[in-house]
Coordinates of C-alpha atoms in Angstrom, one line a residue:
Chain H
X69 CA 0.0 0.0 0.0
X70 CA 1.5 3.4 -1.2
X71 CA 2.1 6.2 1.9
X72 CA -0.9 7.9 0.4
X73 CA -3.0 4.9 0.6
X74 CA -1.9 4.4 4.2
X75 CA -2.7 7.8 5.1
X76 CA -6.4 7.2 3.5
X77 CA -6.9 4.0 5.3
X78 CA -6.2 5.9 8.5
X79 CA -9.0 8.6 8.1
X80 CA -11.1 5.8 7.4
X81 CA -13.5 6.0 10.9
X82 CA -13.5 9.7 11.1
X83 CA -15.1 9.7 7.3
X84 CA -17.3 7.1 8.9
X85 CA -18.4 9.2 11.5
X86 CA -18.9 12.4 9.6
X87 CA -21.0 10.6 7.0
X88 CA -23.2 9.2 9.9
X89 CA -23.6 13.0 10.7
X90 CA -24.9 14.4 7.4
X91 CA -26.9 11.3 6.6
X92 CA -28.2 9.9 9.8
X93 CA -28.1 6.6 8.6
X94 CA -25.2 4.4 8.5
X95 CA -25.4 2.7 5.7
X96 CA -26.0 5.3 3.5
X97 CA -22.9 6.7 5.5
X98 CA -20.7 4.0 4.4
X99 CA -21.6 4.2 0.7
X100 CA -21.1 7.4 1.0
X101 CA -17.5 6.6 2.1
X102 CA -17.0 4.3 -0.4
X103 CA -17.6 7.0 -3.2
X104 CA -15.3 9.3 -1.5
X105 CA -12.4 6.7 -1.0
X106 CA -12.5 5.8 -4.4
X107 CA -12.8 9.5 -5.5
X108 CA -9.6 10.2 -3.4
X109 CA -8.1 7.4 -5.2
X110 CA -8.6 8.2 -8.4
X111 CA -7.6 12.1 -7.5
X112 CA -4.8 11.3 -5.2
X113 CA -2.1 13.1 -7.2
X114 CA -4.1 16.0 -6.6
X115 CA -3.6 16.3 -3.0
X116 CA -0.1 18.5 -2.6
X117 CA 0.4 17.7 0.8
X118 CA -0.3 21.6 0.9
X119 CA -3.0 20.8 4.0
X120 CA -4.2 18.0 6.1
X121 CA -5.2 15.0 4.0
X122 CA -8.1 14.5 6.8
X123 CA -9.3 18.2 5.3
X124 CA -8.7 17.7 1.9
X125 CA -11.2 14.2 2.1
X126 CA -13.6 15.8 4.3
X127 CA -14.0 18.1 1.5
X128 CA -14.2 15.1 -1.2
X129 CA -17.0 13.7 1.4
X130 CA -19.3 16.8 1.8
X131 CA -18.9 17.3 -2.4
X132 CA -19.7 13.6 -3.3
X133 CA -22.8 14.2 -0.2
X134 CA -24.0 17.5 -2.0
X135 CA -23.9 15.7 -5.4
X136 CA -26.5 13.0 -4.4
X137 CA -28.6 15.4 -2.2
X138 CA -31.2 15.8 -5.1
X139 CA -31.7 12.0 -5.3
X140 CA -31.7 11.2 -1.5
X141 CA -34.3 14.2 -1.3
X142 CA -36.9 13.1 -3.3
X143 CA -36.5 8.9 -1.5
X144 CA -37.0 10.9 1.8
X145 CA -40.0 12.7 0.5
X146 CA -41.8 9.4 -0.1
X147 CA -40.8 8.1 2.9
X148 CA -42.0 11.2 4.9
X149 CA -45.7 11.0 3.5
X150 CA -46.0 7.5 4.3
X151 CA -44.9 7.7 7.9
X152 CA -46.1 10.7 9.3
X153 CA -49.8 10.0 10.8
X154 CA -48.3 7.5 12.7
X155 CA -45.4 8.9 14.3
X156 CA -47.4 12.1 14.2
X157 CA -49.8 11.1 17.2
X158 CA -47.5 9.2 19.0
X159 CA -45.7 12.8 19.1
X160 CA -48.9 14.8 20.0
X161 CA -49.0 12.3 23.3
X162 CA -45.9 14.4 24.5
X163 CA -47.3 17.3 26.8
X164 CA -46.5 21.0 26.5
X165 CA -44.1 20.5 23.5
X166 CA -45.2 21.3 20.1
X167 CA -44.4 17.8 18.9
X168 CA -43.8 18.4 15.1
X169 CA -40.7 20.7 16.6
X170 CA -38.8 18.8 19.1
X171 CA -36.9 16.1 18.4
X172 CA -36.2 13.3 20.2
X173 CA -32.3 12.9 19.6
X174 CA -29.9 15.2 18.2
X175 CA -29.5 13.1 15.1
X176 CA -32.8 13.9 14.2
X177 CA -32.6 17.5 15.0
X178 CA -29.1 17.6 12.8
X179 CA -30.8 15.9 10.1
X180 CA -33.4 19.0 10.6
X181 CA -30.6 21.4 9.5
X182 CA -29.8 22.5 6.5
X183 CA -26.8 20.5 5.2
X184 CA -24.3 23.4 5.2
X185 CA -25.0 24.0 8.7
X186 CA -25.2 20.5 9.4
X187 CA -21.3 19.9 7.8
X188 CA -20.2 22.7 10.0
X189 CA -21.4 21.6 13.3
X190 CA -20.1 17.8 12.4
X191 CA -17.1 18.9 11.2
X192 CA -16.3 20.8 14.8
X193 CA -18.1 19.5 17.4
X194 CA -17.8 15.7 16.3
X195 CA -14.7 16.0 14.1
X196 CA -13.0 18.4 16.3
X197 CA -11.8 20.1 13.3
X198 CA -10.2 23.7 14.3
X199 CA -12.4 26.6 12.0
X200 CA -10.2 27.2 9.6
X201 CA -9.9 23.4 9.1
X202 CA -13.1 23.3 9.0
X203 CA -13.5 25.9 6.4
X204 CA -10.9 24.6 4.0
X205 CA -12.6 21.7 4.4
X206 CA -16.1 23.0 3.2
X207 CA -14.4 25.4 1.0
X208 CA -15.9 28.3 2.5
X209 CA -14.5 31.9 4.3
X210 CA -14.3 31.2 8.0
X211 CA -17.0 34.1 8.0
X212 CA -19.3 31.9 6.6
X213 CA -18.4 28.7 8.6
X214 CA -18.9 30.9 11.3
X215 CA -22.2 31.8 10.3
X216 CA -23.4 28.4 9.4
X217 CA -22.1 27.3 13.2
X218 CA -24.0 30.1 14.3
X219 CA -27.4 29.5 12.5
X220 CA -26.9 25.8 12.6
X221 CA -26.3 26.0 16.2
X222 CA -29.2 28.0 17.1
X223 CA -31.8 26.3 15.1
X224 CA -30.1 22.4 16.8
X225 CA -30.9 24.4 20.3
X226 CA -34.8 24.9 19.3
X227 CA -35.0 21.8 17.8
X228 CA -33.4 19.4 20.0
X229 CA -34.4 19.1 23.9
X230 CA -31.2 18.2 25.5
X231 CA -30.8 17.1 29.0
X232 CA -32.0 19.7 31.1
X233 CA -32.8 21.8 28.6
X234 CA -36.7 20.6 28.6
X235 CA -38.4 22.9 25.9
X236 CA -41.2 23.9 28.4
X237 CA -41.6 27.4 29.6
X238 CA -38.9 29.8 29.0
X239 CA -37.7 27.6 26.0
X240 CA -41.1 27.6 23.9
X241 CA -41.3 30.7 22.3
X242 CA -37.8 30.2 20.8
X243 CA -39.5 26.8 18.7
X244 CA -40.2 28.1 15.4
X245 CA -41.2 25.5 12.4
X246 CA -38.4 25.0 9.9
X247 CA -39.2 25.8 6.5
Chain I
X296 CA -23.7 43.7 28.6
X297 CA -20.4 45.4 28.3
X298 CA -18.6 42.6 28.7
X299 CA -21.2 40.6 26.8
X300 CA -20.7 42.0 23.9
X301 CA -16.6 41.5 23.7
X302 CA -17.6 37.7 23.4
X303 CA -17.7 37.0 20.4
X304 CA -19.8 34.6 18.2
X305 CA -16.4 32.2 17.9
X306 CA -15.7 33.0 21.0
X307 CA -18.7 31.4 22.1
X308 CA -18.6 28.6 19.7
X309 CA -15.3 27.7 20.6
X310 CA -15.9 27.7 24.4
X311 CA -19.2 25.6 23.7
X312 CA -17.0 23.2 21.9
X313 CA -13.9 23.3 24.5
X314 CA -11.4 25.1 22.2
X315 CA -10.5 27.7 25.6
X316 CA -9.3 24.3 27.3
X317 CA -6.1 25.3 26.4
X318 CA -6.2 29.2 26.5
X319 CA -7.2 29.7 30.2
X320 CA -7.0 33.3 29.6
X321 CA -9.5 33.9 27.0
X322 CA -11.8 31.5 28.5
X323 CA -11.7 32.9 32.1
X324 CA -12.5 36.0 29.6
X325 CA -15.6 34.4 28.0
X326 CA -16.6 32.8 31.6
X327 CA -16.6 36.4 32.8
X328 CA -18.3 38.1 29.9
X329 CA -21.0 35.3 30.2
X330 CA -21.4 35.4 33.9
X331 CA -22.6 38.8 32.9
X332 CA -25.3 38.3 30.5
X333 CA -27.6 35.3 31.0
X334 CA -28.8 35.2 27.8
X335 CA -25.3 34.0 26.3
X336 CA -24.7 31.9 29.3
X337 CA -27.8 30.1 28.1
X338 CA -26.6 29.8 24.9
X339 CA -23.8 29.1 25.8
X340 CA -24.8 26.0 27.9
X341 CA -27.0 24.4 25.3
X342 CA -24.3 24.9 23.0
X343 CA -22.1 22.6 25.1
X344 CA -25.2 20.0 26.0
X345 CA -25.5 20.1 22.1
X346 CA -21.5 19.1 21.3
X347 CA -21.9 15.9 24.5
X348 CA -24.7 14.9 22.8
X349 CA -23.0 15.2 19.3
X350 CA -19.9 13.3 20.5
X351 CA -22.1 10.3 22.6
X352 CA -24.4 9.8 19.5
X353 CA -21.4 9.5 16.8
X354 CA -18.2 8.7 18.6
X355 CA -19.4 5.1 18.2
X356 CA -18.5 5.0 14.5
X357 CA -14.8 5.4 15.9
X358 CA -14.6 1.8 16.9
X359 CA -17.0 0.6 14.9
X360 CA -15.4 -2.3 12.8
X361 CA -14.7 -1.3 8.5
X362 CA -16.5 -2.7 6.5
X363 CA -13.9 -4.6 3.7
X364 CA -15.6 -2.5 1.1
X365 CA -13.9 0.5 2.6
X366 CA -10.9 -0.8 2.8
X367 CA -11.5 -2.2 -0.5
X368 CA -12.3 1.0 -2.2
X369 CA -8.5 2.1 -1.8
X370 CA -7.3 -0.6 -4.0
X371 CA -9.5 -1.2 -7.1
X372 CA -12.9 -1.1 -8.6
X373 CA -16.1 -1.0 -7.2
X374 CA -17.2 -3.2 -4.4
X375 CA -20.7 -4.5 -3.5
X376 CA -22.9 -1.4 -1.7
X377 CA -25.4 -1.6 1.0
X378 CA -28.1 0.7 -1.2
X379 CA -28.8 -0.4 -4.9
X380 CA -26.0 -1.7 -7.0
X381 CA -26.9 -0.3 -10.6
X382 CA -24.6 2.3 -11.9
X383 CA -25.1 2.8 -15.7
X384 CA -21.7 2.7 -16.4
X385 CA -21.6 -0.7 -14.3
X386 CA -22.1 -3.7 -16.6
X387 CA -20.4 -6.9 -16.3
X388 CA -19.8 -9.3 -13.1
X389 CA -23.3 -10.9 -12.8
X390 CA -24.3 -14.4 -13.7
X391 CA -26.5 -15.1 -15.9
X392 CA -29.7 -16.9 -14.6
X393 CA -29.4 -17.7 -10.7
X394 CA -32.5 -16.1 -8.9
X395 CA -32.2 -16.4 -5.5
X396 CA -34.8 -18.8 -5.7
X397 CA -32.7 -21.2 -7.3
X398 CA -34.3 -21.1 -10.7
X399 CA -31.9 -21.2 -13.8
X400 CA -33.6 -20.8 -16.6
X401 CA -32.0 -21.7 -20.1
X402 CA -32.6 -19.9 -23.2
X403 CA -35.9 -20.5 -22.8
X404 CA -38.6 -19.9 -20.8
X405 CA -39.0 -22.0 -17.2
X406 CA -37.2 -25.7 -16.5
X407 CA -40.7 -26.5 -14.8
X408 CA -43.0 -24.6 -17.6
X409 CA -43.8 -21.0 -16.7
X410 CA -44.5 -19.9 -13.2
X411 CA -46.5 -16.8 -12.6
X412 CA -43.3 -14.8 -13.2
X413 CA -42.5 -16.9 -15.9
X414 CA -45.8 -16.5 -17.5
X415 CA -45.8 -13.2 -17.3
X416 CA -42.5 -13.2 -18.8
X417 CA -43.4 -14.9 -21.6
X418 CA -46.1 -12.5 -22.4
X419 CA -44.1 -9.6 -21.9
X420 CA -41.6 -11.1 -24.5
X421 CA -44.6 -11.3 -27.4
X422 CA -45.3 -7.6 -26.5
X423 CA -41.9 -6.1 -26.2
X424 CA -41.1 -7.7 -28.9
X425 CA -44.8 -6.7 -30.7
X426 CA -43.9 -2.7 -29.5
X427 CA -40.3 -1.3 -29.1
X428 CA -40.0 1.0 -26.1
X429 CA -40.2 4.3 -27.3
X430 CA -42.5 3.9 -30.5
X431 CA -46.1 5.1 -30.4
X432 CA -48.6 2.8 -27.8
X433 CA -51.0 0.7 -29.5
X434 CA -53.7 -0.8 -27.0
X435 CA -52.9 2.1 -24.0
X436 CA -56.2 1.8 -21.7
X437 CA -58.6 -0.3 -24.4
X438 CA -58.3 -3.3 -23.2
X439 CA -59.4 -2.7 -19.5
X440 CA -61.0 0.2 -20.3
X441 CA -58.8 2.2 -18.2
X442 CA -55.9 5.7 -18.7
X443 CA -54.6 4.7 -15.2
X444 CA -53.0 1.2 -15.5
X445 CA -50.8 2.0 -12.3
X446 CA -54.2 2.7 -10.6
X447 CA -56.2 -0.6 -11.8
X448 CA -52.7 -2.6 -10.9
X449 CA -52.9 -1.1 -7.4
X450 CA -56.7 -2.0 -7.1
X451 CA -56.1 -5.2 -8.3
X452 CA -53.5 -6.2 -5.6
X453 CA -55.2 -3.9 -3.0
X454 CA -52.1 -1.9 -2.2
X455 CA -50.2 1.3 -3.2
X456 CA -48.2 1.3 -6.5
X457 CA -45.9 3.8 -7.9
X458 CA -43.9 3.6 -10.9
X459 CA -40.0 2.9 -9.6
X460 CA -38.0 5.8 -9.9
X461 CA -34.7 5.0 -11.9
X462 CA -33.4 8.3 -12.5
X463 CA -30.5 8.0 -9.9
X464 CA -29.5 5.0 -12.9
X465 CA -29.9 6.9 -15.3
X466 CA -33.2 6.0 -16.8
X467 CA -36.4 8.2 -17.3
X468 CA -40.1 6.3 -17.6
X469 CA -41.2 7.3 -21.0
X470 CA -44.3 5.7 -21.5
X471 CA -47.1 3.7 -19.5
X472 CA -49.5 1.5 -21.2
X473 CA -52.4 -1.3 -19.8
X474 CA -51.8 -4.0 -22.3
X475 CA -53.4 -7.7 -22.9
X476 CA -51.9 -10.5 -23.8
X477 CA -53.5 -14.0 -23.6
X478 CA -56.6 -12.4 -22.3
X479 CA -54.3 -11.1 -19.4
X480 CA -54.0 -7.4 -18.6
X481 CA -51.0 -6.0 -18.0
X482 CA -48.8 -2.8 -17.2
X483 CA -46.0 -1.6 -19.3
X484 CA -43.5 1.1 -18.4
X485 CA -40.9 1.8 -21.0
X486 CA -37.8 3.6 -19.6
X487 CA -35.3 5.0 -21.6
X488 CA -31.4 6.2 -21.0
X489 CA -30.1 9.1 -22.8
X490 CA -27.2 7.0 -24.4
X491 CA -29.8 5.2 -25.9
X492 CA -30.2 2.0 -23.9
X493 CA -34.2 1.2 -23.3
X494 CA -36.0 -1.5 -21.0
X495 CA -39.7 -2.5 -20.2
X496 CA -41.3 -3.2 -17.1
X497 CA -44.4 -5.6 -17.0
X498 CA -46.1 -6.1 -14.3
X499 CA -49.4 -7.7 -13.2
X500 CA -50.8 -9.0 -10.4
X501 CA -49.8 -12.6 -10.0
X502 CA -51.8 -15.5 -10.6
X503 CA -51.1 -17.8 -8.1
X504 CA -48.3 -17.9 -4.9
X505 CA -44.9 -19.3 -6.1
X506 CA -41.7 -18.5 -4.4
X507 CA -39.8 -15.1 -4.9
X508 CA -36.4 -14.7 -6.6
X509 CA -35.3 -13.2 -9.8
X510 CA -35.3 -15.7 -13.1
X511 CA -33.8 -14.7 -16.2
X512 CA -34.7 -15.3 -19.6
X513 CA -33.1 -15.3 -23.2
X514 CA -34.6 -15.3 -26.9
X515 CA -34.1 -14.3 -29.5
X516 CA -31.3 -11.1 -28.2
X517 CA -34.3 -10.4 -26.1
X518 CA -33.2 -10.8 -22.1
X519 CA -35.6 -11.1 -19.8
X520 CA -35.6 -10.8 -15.6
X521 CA -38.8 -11.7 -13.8
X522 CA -40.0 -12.1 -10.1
X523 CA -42.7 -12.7 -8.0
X524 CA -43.3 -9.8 -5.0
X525 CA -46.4 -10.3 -2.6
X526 CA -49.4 -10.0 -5.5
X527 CA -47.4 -8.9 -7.7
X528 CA -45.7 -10.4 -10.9
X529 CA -42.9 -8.3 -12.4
X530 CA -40.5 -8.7 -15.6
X531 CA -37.8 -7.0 -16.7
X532 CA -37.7 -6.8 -21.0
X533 CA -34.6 -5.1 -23.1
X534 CA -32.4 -6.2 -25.8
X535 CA -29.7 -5.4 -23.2
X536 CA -27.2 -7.6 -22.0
X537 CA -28.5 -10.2 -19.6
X538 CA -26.0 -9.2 -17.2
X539 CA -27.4 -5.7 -17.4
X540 CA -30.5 -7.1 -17.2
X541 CA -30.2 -8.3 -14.0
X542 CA -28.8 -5.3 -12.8
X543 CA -31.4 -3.6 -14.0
X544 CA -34.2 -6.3 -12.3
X545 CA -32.4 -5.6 -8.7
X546 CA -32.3 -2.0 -9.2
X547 CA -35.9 -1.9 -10.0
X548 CA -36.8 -4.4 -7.4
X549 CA -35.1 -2.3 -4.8
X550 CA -36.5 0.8 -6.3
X551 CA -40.0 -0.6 -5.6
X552 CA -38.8 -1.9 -2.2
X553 CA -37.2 1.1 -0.9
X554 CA -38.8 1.8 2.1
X555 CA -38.1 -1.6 3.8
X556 CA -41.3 -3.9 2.6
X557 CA -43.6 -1.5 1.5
X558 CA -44.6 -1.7 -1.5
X559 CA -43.2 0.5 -4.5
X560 CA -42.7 4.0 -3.2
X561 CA -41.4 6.3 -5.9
X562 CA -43.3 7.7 -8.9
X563 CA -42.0 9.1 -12.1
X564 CA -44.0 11.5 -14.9
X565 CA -43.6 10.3 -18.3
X566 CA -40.7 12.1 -19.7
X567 CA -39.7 14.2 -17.0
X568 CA -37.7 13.4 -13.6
X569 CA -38.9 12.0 -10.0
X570 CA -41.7 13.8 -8.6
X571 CA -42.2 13.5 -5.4
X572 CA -45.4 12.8 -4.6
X573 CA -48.4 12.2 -1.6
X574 CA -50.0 9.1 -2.4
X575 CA -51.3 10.1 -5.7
X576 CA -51.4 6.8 -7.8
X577 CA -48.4 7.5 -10.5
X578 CA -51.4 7.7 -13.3
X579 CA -53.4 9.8 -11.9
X580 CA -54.6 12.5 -14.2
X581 CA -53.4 15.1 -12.7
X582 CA -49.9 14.7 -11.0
X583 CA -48.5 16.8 -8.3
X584 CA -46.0 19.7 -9.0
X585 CA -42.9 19.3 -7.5
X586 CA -43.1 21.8 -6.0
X587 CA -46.7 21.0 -4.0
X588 CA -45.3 18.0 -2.1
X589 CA -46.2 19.3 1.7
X590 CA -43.4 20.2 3.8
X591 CA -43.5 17.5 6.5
X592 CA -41.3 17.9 9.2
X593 CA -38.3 15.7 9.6
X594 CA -39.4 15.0 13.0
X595 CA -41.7 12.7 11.4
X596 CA -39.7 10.7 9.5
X597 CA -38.9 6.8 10.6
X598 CA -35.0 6.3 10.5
X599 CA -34.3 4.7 7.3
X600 CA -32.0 3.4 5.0
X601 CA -31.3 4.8 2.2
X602 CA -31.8 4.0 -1.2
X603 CA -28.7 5.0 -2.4
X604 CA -29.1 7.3 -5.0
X605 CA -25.8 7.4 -6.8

């Protein structure tokens, strides 16, 4: 196995766990690995060793996730239709919470976000990427990661009821329905 | 709020995610400037409950065995997937004939005479070959006196039918007829590629219960795939290879099985792309915009797995 290879194999579980993070579901996740690895394979000679190789296929990841965002869309539109009487009343059984708002992990509430926003908190507060890591690897300013954190971050805080941080009182009128 | 205001929004991030660990100074500085303002103490706090939660929920992965596909990927060509298999560039590799049934089928049609599948195979050969996808319907509607063969299929088997959506393999539905053959009714979707390649997909309610598996059929340059599914009869018809062929029967039988064993779930408009849709039968007269699909919270949605839409 070549040194580039090597240094591939290594990122290996941190791609895993930042594809669980933008598609909530790990298998998905781990196709979506497998597309970037062999993405990063066929376009190893160009990474220059200029950054991290951990950015540079971070970035491959989130582009080969944005490409097949239109098709995952519309198989999660279906799926949405079908399921929501359902889980809809088993929801509305929850008291004082506006059920079609609060979610009942984080992983839903991420998969809430928008996917920018959702990159940007997985890529700092699960990858531990530093911001301008992070923002090399979504290609963006660090203005603009730090406005995704920052609107990402908000909208994960009305959206998901952590532990003690009950949505009741003072935390309702901050719930807003997204899009 | 003086101080309040010299924190700033990375400041704050960066706190919430323990960046300050290691710069007691400017965190003492934060701690101070949010001791003073409640509001970003808050914030602040959920901020942090958010990045535990983050961590517990995903860390997991870290330890999580790889998959050999993974490891795979690094040193040559395409591995098996977890979602559907079909790329239209991906040809080659299959066998010819096994269904997991355990049916091999020769050249012609069923060692054991035609099944239900295998019947409705057999039709769907005499009309594919009768009609090439593409050209100009013949008997679309007369013989059941229906416009909405998805919609009779669906009453027929008493359950919700869609046309697959095949888009992600490159394949659009072009045309959607009720036919008969031997006094049998039957639905035919033509799909088409833009490099040229075309398939149809028959399907009818089955006739009587047989075991499930993909068979595969040859004649005449003509490849056939065909399996049973709950009431339903299904056959794959092209002049493709037959190792395509198959590709194309699991991709299509995954396409109609995409949320775990419900019935088909996507539907396609003639000639145009995916449209997501709310129940409507994929034949109804008038199909939803794509735009008019309601905006259902995510909260809502089961966890699934994807249909992988490479």
């Amino acid at each position: 196995m070549s040194e580039t290879k090597w240094l591939i194999a290594r990122e290996i579980p941190r791609l895993r766990r930042y594809a669980l993070a933008l598609t909530g579901d790990p298998a998905a996740a781990d196709d979506l690995v497998q597309d970037t690895l062999e993405r990063a394979i066929r376009k190893r000679h160009l990474w220059r060793r200029r950054g991290s190789i951990r950015a540079w296929l971070y970035r491959i990841l989130y582009n080969v996730f944005l490409n097949q965002a239109g098709r995952r869309k519309r198989a999660q539109a279906e799926i949405d239709i079908e399921a929501a009487p359902d889980t809809a009343s088993a929801l509305n059984e929850r008291p004082r919470h506006d059920a079609r708002l609060v979610c009942r992990d984080v992983a839903e509430a991420m998969l809430e976000l928008p996917a920018d926003q959702r990159a940007a908190i997985a890529l700092t507060a699960v990858e531990g990427l530093a911001y301008d890591e992070a923002a090399e690897a979504l290609g963006v300013p660090i203005g603009t990661l730090r406005s995704r954190l920052s609107r990402g971050r908000e909208q994960l805080r009305a959206l998901y009821a952590g532990e003690g941080d009950e949505p009741g009182d003072e935390q309702a009128p901050r719930l807003r329905r997204v899009k | 709020m003086t101080e309040a205001k010299r924190v700033s929004e990375l400041d704050l991030l960066a706190y919430a995610d323990g960046r300050l660990d290691d710069d007691p100074g400017r965190k003492a500085a934060v701690e101070a400037a949010l001791a003073a303002d409640p509001e970003a103490r808050n914030r602040a706090e959920a901020f942090r409950a958010q990045t535990r939660a983050l961590r517990a929920t995903y860390d997991w992965r870290l330890t999580d065995p790889v998959p050999e596909r993974l490891t795979g990927a690094l040193e040559g060509p395409r591995r098996s997937r977890s979602g559907m298999a079909l790329r239209a560039a991906a040809v080659a590799l299959l066998t010819v004939g096994a269904g997991t049934a355990g049916w091999l089928l020769g050249p012609e049609i069923g060692p054991e005479g035609p099944g239900p599948a295998g019947k409705l195979a057999e039709l769907s050969y005499g009309k594919f070959v009768a009609g090439r996808p593409g050209e100009p319907a013949t008997t679309l509607g007369a013989a059941a006196g229906t416009v909405r063969p998805m919609g009779w299929l669906a009453e027929e088997v008493s359950m919700r039918i869609k046309t697959p959506d095949l888009s992600s393999d490159g394949f659009r539905l072009v045309d959607k007829q009720s036919v008969t053959a031997d006094g049998r009714q039957l639905v035919r979707l033509d799909y088409a590629a833009r490099d040229g390649r075309l398939f149809s997909l028959f399907l009818a309610p089955r006739w009587e219960e047989r075991q499930a598996g993909i068979a595969q059929a040859e004649r005449d340059g003509v490849s056939m795939a065909y399996w049973l599914d709950g009431p339903l009869a299904s056959t794959v018809v092209t002049r493709m290879p037959p190792a395509e062929t198959r590709q194309l029967a699991e991709a299509v039988r995954k396409a109609m099985h995409a949320n775990g064993d419900a019935p088909v779930v996507m539907e396609s408009e003639p000639g145009g792309g995916a449209v997501p849709g709310k129940g409507l039968m994929a034949d109804s007269a008038t199909m939803p915009a794509a735009d008019a699909s309601p905006q259902v919270p995510q909260t809502l949605k089961p966890r699934q797995r994807q249909v992988q839409p490479n």
